[in-house]
mmCIF file with all atom_site columns, C-alpha atoms in Angstrom:
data_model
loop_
_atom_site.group_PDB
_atom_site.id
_atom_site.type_symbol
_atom_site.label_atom_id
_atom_site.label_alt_id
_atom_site.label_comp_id
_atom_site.label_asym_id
_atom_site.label_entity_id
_atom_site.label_seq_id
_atom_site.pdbx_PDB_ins_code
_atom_site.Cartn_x
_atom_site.Cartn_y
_atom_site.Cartn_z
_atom_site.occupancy
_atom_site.B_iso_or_equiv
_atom_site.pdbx_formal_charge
_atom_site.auth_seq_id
_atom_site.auth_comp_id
_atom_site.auth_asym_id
_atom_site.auth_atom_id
_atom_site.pdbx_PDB_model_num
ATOM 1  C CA . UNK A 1 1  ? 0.000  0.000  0.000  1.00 0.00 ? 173 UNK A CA 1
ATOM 2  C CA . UNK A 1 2  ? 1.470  3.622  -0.974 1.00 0.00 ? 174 UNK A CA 1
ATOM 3  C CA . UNK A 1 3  ? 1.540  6.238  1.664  1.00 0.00 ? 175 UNK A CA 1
ATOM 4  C CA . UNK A 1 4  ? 0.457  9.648  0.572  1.00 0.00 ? 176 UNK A CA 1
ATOM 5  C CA . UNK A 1 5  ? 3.183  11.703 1.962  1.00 0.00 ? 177 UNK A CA 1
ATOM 6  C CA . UNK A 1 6  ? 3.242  15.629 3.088  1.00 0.00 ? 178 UNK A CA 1
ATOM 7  C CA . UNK A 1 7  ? 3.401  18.059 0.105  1.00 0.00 ? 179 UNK A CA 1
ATOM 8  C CA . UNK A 1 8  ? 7.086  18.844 0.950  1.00 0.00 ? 180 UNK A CA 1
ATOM 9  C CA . UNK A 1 9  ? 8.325  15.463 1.738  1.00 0.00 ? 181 UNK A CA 1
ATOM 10 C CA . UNK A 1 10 ? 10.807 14.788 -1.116 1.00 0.00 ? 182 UNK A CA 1
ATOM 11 C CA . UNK A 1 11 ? 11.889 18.157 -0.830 1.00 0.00 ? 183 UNK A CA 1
ATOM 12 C CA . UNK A 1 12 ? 12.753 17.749 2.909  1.00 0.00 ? 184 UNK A CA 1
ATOM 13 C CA . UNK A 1 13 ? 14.215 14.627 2.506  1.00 0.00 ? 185 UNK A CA 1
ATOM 14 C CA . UNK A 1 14 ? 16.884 16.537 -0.413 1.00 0.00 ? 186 UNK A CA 1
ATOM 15 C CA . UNK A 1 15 ? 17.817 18.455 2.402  1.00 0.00 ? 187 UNK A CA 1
ATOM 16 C CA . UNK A 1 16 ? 18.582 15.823 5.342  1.00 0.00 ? 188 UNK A CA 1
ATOM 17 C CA . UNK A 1 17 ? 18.274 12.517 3.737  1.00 0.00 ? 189 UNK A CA 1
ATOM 18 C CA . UNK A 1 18 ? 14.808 10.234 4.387  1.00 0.00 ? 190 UNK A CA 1
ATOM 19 C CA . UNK A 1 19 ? 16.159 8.482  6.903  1.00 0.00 ? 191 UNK A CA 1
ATOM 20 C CA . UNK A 1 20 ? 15.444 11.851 8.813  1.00 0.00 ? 192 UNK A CA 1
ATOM 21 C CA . UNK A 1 21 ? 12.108 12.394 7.448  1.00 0.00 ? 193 UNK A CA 1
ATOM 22 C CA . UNK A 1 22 ? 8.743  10.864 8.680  1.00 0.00 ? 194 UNK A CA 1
ATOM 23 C CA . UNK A 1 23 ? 5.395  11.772 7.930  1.00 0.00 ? 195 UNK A CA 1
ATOM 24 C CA . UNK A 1 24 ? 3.231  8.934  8.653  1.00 0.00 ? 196 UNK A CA 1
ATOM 25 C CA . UNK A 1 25 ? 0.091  9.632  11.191 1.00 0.00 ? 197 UNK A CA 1
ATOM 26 C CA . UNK A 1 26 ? 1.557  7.028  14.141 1.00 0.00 ? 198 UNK A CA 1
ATOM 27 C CA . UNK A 1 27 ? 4.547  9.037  14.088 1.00 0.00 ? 199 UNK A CA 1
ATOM 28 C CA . UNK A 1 28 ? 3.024  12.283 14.123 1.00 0.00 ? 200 UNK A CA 1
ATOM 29 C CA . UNK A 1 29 ? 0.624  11.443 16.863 1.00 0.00 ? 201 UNK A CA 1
ATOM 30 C CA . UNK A 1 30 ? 3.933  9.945  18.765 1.00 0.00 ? 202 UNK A CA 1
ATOM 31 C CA . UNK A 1 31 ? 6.184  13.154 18.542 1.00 0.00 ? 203 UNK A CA 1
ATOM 32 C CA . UNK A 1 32 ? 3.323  15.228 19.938 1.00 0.00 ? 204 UNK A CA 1
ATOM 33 C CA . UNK A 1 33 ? 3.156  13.665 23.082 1.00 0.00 ? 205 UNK A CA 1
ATOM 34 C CA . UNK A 1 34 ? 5.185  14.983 25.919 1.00 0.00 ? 206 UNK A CA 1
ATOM 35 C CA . UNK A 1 35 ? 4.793  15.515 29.740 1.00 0.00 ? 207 UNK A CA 1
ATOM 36 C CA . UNK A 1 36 ? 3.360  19.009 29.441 1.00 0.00 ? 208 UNK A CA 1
ATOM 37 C CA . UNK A 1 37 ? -0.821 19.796 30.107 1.00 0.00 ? 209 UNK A CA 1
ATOM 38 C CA . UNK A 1 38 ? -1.106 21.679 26.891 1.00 0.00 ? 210 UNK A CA 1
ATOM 39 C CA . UNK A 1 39 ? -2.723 20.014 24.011 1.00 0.00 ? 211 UNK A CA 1
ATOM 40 C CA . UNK A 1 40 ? -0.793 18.601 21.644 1.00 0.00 ? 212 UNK A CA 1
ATOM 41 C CA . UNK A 1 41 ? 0.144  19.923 18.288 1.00 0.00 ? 213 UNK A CA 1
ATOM 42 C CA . UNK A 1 42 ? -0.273 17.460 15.421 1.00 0.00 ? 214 UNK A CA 1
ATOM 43 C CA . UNK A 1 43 ? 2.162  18.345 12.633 1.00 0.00 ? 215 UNK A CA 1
ATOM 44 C CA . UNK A 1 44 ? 2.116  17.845 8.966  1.00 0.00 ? 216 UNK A CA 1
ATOM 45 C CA . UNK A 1 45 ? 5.740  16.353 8.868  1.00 0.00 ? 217 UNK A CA 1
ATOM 46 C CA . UNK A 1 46 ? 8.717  15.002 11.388 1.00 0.00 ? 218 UNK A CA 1
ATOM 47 C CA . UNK A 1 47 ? 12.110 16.442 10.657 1.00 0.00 ? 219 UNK A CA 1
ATOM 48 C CA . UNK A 1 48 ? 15.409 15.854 12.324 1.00 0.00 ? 220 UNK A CA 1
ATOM 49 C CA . UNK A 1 49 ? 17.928 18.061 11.144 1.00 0.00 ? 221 UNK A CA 1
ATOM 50 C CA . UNK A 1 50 ? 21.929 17.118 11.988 1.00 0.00 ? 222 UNK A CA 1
ATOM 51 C CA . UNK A 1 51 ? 23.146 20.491 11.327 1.00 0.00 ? 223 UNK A CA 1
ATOM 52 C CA . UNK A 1 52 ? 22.765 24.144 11.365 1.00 0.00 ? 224 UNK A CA 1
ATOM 53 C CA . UNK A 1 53 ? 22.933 24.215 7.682  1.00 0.00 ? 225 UNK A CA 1
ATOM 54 C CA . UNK A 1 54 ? 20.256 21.919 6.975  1.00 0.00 ? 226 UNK A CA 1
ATOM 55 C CA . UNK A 1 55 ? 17.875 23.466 9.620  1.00 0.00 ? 227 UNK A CA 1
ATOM 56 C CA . UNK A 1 56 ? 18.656 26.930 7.741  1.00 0.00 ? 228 UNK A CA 1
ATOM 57 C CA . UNK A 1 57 ? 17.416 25.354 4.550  1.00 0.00 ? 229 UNK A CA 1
ATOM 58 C CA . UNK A 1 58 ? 14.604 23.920 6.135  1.00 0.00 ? 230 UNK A CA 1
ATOM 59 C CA . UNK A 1 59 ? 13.424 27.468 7.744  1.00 0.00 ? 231 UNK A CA 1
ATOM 60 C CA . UNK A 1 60 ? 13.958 28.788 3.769  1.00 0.00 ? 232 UNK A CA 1
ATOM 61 C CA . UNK A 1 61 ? 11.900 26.191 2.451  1.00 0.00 ? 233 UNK A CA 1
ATOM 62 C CA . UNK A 1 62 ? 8.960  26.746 4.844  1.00 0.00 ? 234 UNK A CA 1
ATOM 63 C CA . UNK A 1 63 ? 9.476  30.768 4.189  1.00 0.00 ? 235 UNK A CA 1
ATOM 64 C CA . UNK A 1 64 ? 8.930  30.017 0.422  1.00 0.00 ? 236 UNK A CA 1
ATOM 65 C CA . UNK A 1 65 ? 6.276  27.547 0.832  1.00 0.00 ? 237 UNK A CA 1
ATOM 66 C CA . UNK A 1 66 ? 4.392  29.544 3.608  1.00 0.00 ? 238 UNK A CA 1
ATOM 67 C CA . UNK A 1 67 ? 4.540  26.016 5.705  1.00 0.00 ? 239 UNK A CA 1
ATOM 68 C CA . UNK A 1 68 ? 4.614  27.423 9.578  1.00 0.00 ? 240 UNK A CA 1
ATOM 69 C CA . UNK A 1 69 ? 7.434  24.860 11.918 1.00 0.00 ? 241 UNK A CA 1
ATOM 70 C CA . UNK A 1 70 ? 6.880  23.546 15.439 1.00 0.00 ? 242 UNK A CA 1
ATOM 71 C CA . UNK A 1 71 ? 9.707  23.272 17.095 1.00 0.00 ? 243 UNK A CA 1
ATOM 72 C CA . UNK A 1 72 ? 10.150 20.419 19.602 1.00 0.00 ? 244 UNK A CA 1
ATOM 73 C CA . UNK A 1 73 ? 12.579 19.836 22.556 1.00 0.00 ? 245 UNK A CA 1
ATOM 74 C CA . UNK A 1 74 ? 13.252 17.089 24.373 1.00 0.00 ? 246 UNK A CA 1
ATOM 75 C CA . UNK A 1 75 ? 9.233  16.650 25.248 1.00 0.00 ? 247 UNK A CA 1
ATOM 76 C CA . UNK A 1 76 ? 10.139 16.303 29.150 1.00 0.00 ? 248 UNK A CA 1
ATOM 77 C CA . UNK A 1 77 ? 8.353  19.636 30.155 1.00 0.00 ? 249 UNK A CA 1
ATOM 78 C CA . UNK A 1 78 ? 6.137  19.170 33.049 1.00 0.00 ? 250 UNK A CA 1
ATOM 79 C CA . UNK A 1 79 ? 6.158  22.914 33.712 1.00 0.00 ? 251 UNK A CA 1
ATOM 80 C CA . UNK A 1 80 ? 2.341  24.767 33.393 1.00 0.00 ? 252 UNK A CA 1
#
C-alpha cells in the first residue's frame, strides 16, 4: 500500500536525507506527546535536522512555501 506523503516530503528529505524524514500519522501522533498539560500539536511532517545548515534550509523552504514549523525539545516539560 502507498503512503500519501506531506506536500514537501521529497523536498525535505533533499535536504537531510529520508532516513530523517517521517510523515506517517503514528509518528506524528507519537512526537506530539510529551509531559506538558497543553494540548498537543499534530504536525504535517517530522524532521530531524543534523546540522545548522540543513535546519537553515529547512526554515527557507517553509518561508517560500508559507509552511509554519513547530519546534520540539526534548518533550520532558512538566512545567504549566
Amino acid at each position: 500500500m502507498s503512503q500519501n506523503h506531506h506536500p514537501l516530503y521529497s523536498q525535505i528529505c533533499g535536504i537531510v536525507g529520508e532516513k530523517y524524514v517521517k510523515d506517517s500519522l503514528m509518528s506524528r501522533i507519537t512526537y506530539s506527546q510529551e509531559m506538558s498539560p497543553n494540548k498537543p500539536v499534530i504536525s504535517g511532517v517530522i524532521v530531524r535536522p543534523g546540522s545548522t545548515e540543513e535546519v537553515a534550509e529547512i526554515v527557507k523552504l517553509a518561508n517560500r512555501t508559507k509552511c509554519p514549523i513547530t519546534l520540539r525539545g526534548g518533550a520532558q516539560s512538566a512545567s504549566v
